[in-house]
PDB file of C-alpha atoms in Angstrom:
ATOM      1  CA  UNK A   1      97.917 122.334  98.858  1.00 30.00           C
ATOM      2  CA  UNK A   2      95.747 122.206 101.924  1.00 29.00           C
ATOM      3  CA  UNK A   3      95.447 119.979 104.995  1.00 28.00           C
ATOM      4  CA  UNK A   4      92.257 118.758 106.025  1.00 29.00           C
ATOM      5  CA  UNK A   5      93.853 119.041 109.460  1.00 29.00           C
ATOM      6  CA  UNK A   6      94.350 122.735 110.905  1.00 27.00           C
ATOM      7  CA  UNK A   7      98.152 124.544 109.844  1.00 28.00           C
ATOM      8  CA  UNK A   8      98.876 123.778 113.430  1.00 31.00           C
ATOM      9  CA  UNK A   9      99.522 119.668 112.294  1.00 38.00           C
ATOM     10  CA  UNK A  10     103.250 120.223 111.469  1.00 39.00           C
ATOM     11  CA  UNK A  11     105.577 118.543 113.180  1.00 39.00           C
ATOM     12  CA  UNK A  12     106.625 120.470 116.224  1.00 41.00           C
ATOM     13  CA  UNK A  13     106.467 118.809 119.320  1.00 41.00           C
ATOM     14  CA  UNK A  14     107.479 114.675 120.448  1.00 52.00           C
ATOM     15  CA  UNK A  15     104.089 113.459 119.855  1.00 66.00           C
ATOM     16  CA  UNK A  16     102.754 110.907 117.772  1.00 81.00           C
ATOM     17  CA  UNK A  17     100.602 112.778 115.009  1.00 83.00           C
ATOM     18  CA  UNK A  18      98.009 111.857 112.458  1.00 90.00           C
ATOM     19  CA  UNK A  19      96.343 113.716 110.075  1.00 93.00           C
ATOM     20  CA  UNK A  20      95.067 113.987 106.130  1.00 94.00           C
ATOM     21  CA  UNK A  21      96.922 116.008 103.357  1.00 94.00           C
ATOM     22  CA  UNK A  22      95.095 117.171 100.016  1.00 93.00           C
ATOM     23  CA  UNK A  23      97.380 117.253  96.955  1.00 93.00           C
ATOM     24  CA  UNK A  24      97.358 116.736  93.318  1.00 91.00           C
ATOM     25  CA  UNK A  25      93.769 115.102  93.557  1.00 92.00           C
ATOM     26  CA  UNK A  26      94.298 112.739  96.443  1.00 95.00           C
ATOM     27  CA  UNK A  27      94.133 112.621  99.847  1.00 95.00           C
ATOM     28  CA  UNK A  28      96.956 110.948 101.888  1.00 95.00           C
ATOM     29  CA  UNK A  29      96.774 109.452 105.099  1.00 94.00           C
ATOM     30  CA  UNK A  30     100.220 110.494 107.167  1.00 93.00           C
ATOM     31  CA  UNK A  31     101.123 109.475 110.488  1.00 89.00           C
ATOM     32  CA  UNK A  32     104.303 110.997 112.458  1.00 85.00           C
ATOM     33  CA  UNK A  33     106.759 109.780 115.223  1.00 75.00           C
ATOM     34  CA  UNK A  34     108.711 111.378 117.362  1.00 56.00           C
ATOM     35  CA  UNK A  35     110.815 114.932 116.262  1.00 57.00           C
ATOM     36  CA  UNK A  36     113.744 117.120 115.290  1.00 75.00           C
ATOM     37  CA  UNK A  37     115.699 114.865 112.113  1.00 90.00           C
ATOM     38  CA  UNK A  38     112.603 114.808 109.385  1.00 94.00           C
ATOM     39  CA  UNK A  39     112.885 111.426 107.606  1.00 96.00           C
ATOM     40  CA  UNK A  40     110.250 110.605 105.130  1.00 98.00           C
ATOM     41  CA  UNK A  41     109.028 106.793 104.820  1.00 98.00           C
ATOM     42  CA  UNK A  42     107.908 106.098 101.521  1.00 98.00           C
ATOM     43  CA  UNK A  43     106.318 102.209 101.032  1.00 98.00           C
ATOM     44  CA  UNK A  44     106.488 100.149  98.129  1.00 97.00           C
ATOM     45  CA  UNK A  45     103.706  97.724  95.637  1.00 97.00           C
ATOM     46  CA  UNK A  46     100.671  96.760  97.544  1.00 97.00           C
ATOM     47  CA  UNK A  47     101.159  98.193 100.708  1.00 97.00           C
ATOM     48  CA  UNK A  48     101.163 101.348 103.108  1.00 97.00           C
ATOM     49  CA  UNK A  49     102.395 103.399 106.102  1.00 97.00           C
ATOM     50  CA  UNK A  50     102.286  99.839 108.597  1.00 96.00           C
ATOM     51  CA  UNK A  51     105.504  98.183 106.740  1.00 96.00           C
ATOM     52  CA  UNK A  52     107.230 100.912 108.421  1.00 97.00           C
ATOM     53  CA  UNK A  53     106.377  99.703 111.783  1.00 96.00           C
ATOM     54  CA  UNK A  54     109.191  97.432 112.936  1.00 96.00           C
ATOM     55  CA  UNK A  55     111.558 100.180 111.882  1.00 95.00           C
ATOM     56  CA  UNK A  56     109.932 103.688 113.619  1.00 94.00           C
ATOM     57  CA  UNK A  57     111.006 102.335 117.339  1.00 93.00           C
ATOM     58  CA  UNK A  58     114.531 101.362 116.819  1.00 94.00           C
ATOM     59  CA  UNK A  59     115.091 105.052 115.084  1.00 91.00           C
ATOM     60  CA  UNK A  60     117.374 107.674 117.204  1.00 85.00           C
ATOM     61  CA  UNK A  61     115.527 109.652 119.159  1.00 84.00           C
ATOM     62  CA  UNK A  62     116.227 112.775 117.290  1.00 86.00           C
ATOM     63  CA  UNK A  63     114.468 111.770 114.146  1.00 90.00           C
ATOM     64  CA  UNK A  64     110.419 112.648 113.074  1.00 90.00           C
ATOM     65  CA  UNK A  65     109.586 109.392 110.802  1.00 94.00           C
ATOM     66  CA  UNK A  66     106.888 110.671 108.835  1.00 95.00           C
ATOM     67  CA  UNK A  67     104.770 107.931 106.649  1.00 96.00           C
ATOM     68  CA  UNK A  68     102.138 108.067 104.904  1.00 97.00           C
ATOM     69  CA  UNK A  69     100.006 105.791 102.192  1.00 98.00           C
ATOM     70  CA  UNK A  70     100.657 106.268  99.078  1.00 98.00           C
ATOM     71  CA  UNK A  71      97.423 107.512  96.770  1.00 97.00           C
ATOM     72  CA  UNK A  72      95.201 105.012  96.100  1.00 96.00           C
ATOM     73  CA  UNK A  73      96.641 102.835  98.711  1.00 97.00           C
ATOM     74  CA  UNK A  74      94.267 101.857 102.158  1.00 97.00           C
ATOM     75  CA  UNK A  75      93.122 105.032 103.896  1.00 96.00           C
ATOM     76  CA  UNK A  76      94.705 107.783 101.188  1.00 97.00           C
ATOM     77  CA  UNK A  77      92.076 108.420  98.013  1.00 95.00           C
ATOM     78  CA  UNK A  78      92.785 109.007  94.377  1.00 92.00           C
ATOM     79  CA  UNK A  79      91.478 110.819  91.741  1.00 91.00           C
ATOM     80  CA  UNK A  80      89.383 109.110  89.123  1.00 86.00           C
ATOM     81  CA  UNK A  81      91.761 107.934  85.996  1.00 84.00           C
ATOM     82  CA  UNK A  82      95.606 106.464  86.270  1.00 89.00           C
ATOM     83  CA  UNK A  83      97.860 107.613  88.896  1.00 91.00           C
ATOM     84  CA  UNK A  84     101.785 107.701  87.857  1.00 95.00           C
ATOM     85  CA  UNK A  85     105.188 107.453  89.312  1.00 96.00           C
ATOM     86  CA  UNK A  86     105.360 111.428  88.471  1.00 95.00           C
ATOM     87  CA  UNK A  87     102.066 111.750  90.429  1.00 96.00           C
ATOM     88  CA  UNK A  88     103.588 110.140  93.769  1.00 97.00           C
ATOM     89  CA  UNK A  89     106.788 112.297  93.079  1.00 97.00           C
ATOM     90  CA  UNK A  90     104.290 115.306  93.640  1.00 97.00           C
ATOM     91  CA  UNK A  91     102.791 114.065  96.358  1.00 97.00           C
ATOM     92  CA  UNK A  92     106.036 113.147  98.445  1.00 98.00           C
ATOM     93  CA  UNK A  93     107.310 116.330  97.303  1.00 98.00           C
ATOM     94  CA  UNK A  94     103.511 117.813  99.636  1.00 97.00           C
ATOM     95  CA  UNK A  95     104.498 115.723 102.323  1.00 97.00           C
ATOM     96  CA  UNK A  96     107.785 117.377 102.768  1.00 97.00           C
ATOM     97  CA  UNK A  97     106.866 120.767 101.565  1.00 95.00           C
ATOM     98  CA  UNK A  98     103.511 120.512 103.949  1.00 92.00           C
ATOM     99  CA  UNK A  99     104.942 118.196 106.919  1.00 92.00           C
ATOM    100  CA  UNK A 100     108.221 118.428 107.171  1.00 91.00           C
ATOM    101  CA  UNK A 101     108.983 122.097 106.985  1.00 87.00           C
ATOM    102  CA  UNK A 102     110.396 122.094 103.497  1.00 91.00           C
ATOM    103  CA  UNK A 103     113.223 119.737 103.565  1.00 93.00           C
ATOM    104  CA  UNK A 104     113.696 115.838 104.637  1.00 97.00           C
ATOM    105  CA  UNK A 105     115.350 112.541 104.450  1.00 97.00           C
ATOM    106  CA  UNK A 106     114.333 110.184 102.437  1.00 98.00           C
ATOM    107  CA  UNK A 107     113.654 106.464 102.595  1.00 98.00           C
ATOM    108  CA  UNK A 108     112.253 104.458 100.025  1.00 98.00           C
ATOM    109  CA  UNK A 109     111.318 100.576  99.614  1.00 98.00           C
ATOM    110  CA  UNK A 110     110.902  98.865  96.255  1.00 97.00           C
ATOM    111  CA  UNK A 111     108.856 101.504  93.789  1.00 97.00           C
ATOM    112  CA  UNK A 112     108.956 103.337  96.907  1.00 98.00           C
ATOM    113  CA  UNK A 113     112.476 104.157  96.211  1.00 98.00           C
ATOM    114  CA  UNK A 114     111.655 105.268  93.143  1.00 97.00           C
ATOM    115  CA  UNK A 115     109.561 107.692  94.327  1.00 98.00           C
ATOM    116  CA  UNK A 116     112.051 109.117  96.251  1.00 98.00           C
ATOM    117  CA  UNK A 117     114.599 108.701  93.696  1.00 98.00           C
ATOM    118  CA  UNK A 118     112.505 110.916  90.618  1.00 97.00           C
ATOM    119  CA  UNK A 119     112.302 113.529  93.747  1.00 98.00           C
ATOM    120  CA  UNK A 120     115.255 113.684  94.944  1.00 98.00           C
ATOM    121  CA  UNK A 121     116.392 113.996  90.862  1.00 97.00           C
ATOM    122  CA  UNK A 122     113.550 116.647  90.425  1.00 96.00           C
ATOM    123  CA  UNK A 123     113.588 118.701  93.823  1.00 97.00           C
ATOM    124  CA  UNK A 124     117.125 118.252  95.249  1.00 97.00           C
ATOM    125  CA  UNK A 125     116.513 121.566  97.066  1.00 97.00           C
ATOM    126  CA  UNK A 126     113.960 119.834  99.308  1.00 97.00           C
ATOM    127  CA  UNK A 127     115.892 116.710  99.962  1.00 98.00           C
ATOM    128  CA  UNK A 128     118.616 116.246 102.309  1.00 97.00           C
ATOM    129  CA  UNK A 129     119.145 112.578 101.784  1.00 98.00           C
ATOM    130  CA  UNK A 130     118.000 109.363 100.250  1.00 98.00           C
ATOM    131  CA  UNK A 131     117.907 105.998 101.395  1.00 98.00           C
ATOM    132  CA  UNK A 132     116.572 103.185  99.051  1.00 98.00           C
ATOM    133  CA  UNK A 133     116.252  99.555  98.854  1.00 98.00           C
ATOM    134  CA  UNK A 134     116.866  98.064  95.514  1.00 97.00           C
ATOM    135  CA  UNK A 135     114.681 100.118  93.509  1.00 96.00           C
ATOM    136  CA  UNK A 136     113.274  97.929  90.770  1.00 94.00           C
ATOM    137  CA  UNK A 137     114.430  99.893  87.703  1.00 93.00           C
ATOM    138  CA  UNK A 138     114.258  97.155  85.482  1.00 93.00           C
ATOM    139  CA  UNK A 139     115.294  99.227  82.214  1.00 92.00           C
ATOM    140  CA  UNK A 140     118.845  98.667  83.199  1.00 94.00           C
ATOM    141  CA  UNK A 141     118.347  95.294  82.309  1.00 95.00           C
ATOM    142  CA  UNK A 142     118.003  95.531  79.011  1.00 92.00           C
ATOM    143  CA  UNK A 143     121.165  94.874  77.001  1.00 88.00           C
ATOM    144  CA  UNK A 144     123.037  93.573  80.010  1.00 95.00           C
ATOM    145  CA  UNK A 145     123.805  89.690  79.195  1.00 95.00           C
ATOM    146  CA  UNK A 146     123.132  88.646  82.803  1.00 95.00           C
ATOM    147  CA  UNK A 147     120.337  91.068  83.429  1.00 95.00           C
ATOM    148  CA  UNK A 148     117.709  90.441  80.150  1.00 96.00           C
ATOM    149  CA  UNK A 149     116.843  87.207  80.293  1.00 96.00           C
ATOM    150  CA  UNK A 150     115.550  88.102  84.308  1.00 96.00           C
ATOM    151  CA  UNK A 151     113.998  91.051  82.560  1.00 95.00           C
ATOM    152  CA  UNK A 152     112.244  89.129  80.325  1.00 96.00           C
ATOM    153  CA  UNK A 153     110.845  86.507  83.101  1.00 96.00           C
ATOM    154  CA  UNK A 154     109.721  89.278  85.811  1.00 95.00           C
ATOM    155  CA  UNK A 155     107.856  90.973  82.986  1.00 95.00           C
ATOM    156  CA  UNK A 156     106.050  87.527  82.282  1.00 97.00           C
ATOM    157  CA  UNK A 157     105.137  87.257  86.067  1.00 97.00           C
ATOM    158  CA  UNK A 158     104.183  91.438  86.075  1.00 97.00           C
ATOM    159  CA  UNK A 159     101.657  91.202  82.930  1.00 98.00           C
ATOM    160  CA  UNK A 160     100.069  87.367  84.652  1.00 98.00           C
ATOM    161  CA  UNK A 161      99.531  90.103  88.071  1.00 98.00           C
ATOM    162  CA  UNK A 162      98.104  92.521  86.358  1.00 98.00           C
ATOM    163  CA  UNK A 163      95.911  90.041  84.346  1.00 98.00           C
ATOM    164  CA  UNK A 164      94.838  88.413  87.762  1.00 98.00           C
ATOM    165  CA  UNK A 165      93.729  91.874  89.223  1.00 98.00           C
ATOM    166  CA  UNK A 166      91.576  92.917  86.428  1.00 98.00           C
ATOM    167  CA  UNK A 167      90.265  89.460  86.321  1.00 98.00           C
ATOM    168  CA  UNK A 168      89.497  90.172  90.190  1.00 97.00           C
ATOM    169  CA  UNK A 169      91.810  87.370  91.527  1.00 98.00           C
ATOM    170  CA  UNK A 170      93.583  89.480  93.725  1.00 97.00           C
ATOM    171  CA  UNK A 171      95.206  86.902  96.133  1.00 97.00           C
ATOM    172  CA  UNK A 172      96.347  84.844  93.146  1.00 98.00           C
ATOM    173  CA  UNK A 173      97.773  88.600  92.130  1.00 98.00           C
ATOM    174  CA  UNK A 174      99.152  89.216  95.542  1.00 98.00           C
ATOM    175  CA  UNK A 175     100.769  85.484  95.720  1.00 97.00           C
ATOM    176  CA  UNK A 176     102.628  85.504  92.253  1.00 98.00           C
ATOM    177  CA  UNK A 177     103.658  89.125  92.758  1.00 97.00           C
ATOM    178  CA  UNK A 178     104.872  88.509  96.269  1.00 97.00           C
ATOM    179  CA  UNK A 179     106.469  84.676  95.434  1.00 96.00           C
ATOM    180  CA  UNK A 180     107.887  85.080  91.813  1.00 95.00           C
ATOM    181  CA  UNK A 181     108.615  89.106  91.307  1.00 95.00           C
ATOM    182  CA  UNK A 182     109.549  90.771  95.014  1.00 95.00           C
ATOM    183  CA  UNK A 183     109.817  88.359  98.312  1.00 95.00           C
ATOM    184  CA  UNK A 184     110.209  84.935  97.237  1.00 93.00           C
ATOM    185  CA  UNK A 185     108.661  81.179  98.422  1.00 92.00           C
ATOM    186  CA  UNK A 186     109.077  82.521 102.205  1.00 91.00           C
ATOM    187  CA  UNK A 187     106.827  85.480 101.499  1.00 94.00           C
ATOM    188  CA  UNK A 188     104.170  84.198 104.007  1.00 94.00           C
ATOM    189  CA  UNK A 189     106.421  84.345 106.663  1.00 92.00           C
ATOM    190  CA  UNK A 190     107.001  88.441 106.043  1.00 92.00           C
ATOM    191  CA  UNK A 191     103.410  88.883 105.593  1.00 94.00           C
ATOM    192  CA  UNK A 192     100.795  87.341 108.459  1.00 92.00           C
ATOM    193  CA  UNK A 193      97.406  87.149 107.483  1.00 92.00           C
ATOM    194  CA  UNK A 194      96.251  90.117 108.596  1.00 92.00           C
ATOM    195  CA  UNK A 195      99.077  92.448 106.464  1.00 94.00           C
ATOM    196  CA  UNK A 196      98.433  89.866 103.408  1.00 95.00           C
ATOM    197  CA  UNK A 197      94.993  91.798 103.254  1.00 96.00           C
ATOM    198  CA  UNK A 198      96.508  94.647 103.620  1.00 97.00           C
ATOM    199  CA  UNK A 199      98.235  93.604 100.057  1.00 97.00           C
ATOM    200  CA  UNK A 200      95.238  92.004  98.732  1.00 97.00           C
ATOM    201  CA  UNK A 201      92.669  95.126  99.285  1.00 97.00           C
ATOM    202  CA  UNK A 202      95.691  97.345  97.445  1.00 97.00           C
ATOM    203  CA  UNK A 203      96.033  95.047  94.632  1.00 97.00           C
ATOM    204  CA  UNK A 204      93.965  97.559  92.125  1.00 96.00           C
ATOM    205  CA  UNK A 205      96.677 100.185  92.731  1.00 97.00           C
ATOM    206  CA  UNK A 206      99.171  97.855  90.576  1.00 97.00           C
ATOM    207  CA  UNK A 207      97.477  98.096  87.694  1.00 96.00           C
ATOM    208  CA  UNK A 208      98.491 102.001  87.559  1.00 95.00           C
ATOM    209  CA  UNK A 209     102.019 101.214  88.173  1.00 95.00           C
ATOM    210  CA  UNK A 210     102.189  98.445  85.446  1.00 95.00           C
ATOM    211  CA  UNK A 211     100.426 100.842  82.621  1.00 95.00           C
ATOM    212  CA  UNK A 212     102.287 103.549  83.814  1.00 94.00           C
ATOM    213  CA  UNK A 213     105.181 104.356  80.593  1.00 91.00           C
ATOM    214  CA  UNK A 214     107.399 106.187  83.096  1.00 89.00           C
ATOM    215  CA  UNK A 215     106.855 103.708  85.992  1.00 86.00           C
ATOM    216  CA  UNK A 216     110.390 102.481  86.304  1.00 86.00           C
ATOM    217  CA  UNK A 217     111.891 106.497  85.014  1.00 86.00           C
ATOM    218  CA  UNK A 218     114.922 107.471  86.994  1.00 91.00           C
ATOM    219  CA  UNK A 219     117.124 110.583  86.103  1.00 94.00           C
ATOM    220  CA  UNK A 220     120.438 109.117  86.488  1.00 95.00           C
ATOM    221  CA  UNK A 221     122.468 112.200  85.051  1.00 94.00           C
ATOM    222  CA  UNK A 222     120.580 114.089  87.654  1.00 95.00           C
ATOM    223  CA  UNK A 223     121.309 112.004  90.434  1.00 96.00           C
ATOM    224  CA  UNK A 224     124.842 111.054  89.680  1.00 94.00           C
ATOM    225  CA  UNK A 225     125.266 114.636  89.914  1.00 91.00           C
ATOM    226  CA  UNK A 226     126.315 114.087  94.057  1.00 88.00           C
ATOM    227  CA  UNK A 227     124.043 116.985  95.279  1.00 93.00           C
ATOM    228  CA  UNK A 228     121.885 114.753  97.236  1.00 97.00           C
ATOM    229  CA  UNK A 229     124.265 111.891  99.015  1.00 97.00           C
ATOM    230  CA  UNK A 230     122.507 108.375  98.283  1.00 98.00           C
ATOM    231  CA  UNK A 231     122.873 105.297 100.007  1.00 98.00           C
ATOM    232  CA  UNK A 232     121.650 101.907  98.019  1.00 98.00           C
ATOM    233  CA  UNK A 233     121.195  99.168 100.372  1.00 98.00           C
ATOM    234  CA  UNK A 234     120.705  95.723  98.683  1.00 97.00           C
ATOM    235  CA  UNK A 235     119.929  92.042 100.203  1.00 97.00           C
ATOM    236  CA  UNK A 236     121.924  89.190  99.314  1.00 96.00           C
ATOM    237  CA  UNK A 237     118.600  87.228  99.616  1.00 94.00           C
ATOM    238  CA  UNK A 238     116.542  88.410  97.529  1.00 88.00           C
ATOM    239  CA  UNK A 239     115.048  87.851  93.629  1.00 91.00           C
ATOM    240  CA  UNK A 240     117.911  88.133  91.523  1.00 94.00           C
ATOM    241  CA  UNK A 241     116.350  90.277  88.979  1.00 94.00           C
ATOM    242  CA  UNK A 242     116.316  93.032  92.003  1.00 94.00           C
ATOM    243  CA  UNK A 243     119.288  92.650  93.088  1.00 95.00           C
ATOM    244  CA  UNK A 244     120.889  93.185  89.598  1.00 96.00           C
ATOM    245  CA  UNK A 245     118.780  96.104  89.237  1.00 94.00           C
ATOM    246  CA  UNK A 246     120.298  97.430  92.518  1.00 95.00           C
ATOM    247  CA  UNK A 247     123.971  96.621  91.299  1.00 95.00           C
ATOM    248  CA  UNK A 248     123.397  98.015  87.855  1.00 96.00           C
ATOM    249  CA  UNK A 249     121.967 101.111  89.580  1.00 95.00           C
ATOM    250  CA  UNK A 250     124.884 101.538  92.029  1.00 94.00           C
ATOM    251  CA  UNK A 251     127.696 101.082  89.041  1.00 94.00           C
ATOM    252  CA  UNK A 252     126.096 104.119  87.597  1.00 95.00           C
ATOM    253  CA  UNK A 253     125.820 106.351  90.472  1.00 95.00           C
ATOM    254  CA  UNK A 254     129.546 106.207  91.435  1.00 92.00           C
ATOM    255  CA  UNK A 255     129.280 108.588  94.429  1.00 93.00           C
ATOM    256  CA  UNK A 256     126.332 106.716  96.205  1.00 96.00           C
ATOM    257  CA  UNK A 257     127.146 104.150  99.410  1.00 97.00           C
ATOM    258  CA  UNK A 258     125.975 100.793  98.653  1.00 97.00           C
ATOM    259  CA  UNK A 259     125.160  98.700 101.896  1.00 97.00           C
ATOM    260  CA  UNK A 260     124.719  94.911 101.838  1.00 97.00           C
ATOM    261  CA  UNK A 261     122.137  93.169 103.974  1.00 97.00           C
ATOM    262  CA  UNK A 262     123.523  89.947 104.462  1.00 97.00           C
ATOM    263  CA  UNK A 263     120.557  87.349 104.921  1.00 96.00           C
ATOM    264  CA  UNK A 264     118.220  90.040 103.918  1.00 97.00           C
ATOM    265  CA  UNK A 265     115.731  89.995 101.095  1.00 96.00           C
ATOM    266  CA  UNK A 266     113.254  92.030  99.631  1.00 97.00           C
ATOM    267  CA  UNK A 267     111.808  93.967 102.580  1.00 97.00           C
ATOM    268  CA  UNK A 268     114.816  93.902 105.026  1.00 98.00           C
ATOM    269  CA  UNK A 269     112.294  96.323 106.921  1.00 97.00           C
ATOM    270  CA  UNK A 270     109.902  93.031 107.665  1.00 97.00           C
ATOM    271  CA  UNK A 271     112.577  90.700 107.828  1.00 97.00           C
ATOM    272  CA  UNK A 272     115.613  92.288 109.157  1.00 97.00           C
ATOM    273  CA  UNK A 273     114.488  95.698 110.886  1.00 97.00           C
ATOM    274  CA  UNK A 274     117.336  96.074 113.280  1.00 97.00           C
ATOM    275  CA  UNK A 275     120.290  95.703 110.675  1.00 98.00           C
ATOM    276  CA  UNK A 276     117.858  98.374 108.154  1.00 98.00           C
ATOM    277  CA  UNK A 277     117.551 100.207 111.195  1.00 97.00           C
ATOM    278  CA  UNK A 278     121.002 100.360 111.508  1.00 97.00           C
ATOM    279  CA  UNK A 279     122.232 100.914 108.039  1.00 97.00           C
ATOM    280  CA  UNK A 280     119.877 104.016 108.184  1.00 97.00           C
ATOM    281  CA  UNK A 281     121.307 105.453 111.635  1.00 95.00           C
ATOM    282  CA  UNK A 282     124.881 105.274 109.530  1.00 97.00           C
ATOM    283  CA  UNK A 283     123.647 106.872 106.816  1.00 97.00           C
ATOM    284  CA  UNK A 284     122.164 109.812 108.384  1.00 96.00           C
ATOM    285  CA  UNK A 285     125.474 109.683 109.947  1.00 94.00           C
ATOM    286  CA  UNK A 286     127.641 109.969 107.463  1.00 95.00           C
ATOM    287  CA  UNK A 287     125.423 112.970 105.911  1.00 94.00           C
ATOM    288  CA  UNK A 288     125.738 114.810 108.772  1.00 88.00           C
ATOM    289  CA  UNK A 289     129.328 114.401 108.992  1.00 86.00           C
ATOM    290  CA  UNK A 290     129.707 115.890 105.008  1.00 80.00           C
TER     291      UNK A 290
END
């Protein structure tokens, strides 16, 4: 791997830092706060590094929040041909190997948390700690009475997204997604105008993710294994085909913390920074005090 800023853009000193790392293809915008505590943002469908930014200033002190986009997504390239959920694995796995020293906390939103999830499963050596709002692993529905028939209705509203994108609607894409599959009715309210653009100009990344056959993979004997502590934090808000994802997920990782956001959705980041905020100061407590 190589940056295409000098060896001398690791984290170091309590600046804010910017810079461009090369890996598997791509090239990934980053942008770092602060220093000492490497935690690793990792954004979900649609968007980039900028969700993060209601969360970055209520951090402690002590902690570097490193974020970057995610290939393919606003100011990070991609390599021609499909990207994959093992592809942004191996690019989060550059971003702590090449920015954070070698090891990190990790925080991931949505698919985000997926991310972090197949490399915390994959690479346990290089992660201290995950974080992750209700991953969307929507396997676990299947076969679960209350979970299929949600299954079966967010993968009606996924394949009409995907159709709208290729068909280059993307703010019909970016509307159904956000309304019927992730946010609900009150999305616009998350998501001013100019960060519904934001959504709109990453729309073509989706496509990927919804052709991707390992796009929801998680390695649950790997990470049920309690070498990497896990907190699962989970809205009471939000779709319900999430949040039974999220409960599904927690009943079979019986060592991981599972936080509950009342009021909170989707994206308790946009919503409700302060409380995610907080639930992430106690987690990096507690892992400390292991």
């Amino acid at each position: 791997m190589d940056l295409a800023t000098p060896a001398a853009g690791r984290i170091t000193t309590a600046t804010v830092r910017t810079g461009s790392l090369r890996t598997g293809g791509a090239a990934l915008n980053w942008r770092a706060d602060q220093v000492t505590t490497n935690v690793v943002l990792v954004h979900g469908s649609f968007d980039d590094h900028t969700s993060w930014d209601r969360i970055v200033p209520l951090l402690p002190h002590d902690i570097t929040a490193i974020r970057y986009d995610r290939r393919g997504h606003s100011r990070s390239s991609a390599p021609a041909g499909r990207s994959g959920l093992h592809d942004h694995a191996g690019d989060l796995v550059s971003v702590i190997t090449e920015l954070a020293g070698g090891a990190a906390h990790l925080v991931g939103h949505s698919y985000g948390a997926l991310v972090a999830l197949m490399t915390a499963a994959r690479h346990p050596e290089l992660v201290s700690s995950v974080l992750v709002h209700e991953p969307p692993a929507f396997p676990l529905l299947a076969d679960d009475p209350q979970g299929e028939p949600l299954r079966a209705e967010a993968r009606a509203h996924v394949t009409t997204v995907a159709a709208h994108i290729e068909a280059g609607r993307q703010d019909e894409a970016v509307a159904l997604f956000a309304e019927k599959v992730a946010f609900g009715p009150r999305w616009r309210e998350l998501f001013p105008q100019p960060q519904r653009a934001v959504l709109a100009a990453n729309a073509h990344t989706y496509l990927d993710q919804f052709h991707d056959p390992d796009h929801y993979a998680l390695d649950l004997e790997a990470l049920a294994t309690d070498r990497v502590p896990i907190t699962v934090t989970v809205g009471t808000d939000g779709p319900a085909a999430v949040r039974r994802c999220t409960q599904l997920l927690a009943d079979r990782l019986p060592a991981a913390t599972v936080e509950t956001l009342t009021g909170a959705g989707h994206a308790p980041h946009l919503s409700h920074p302060d409380e995610f905020a907080a639930a992430l100061a106690r987690h990096l407590g507690r892992v400390r005090r292991s």
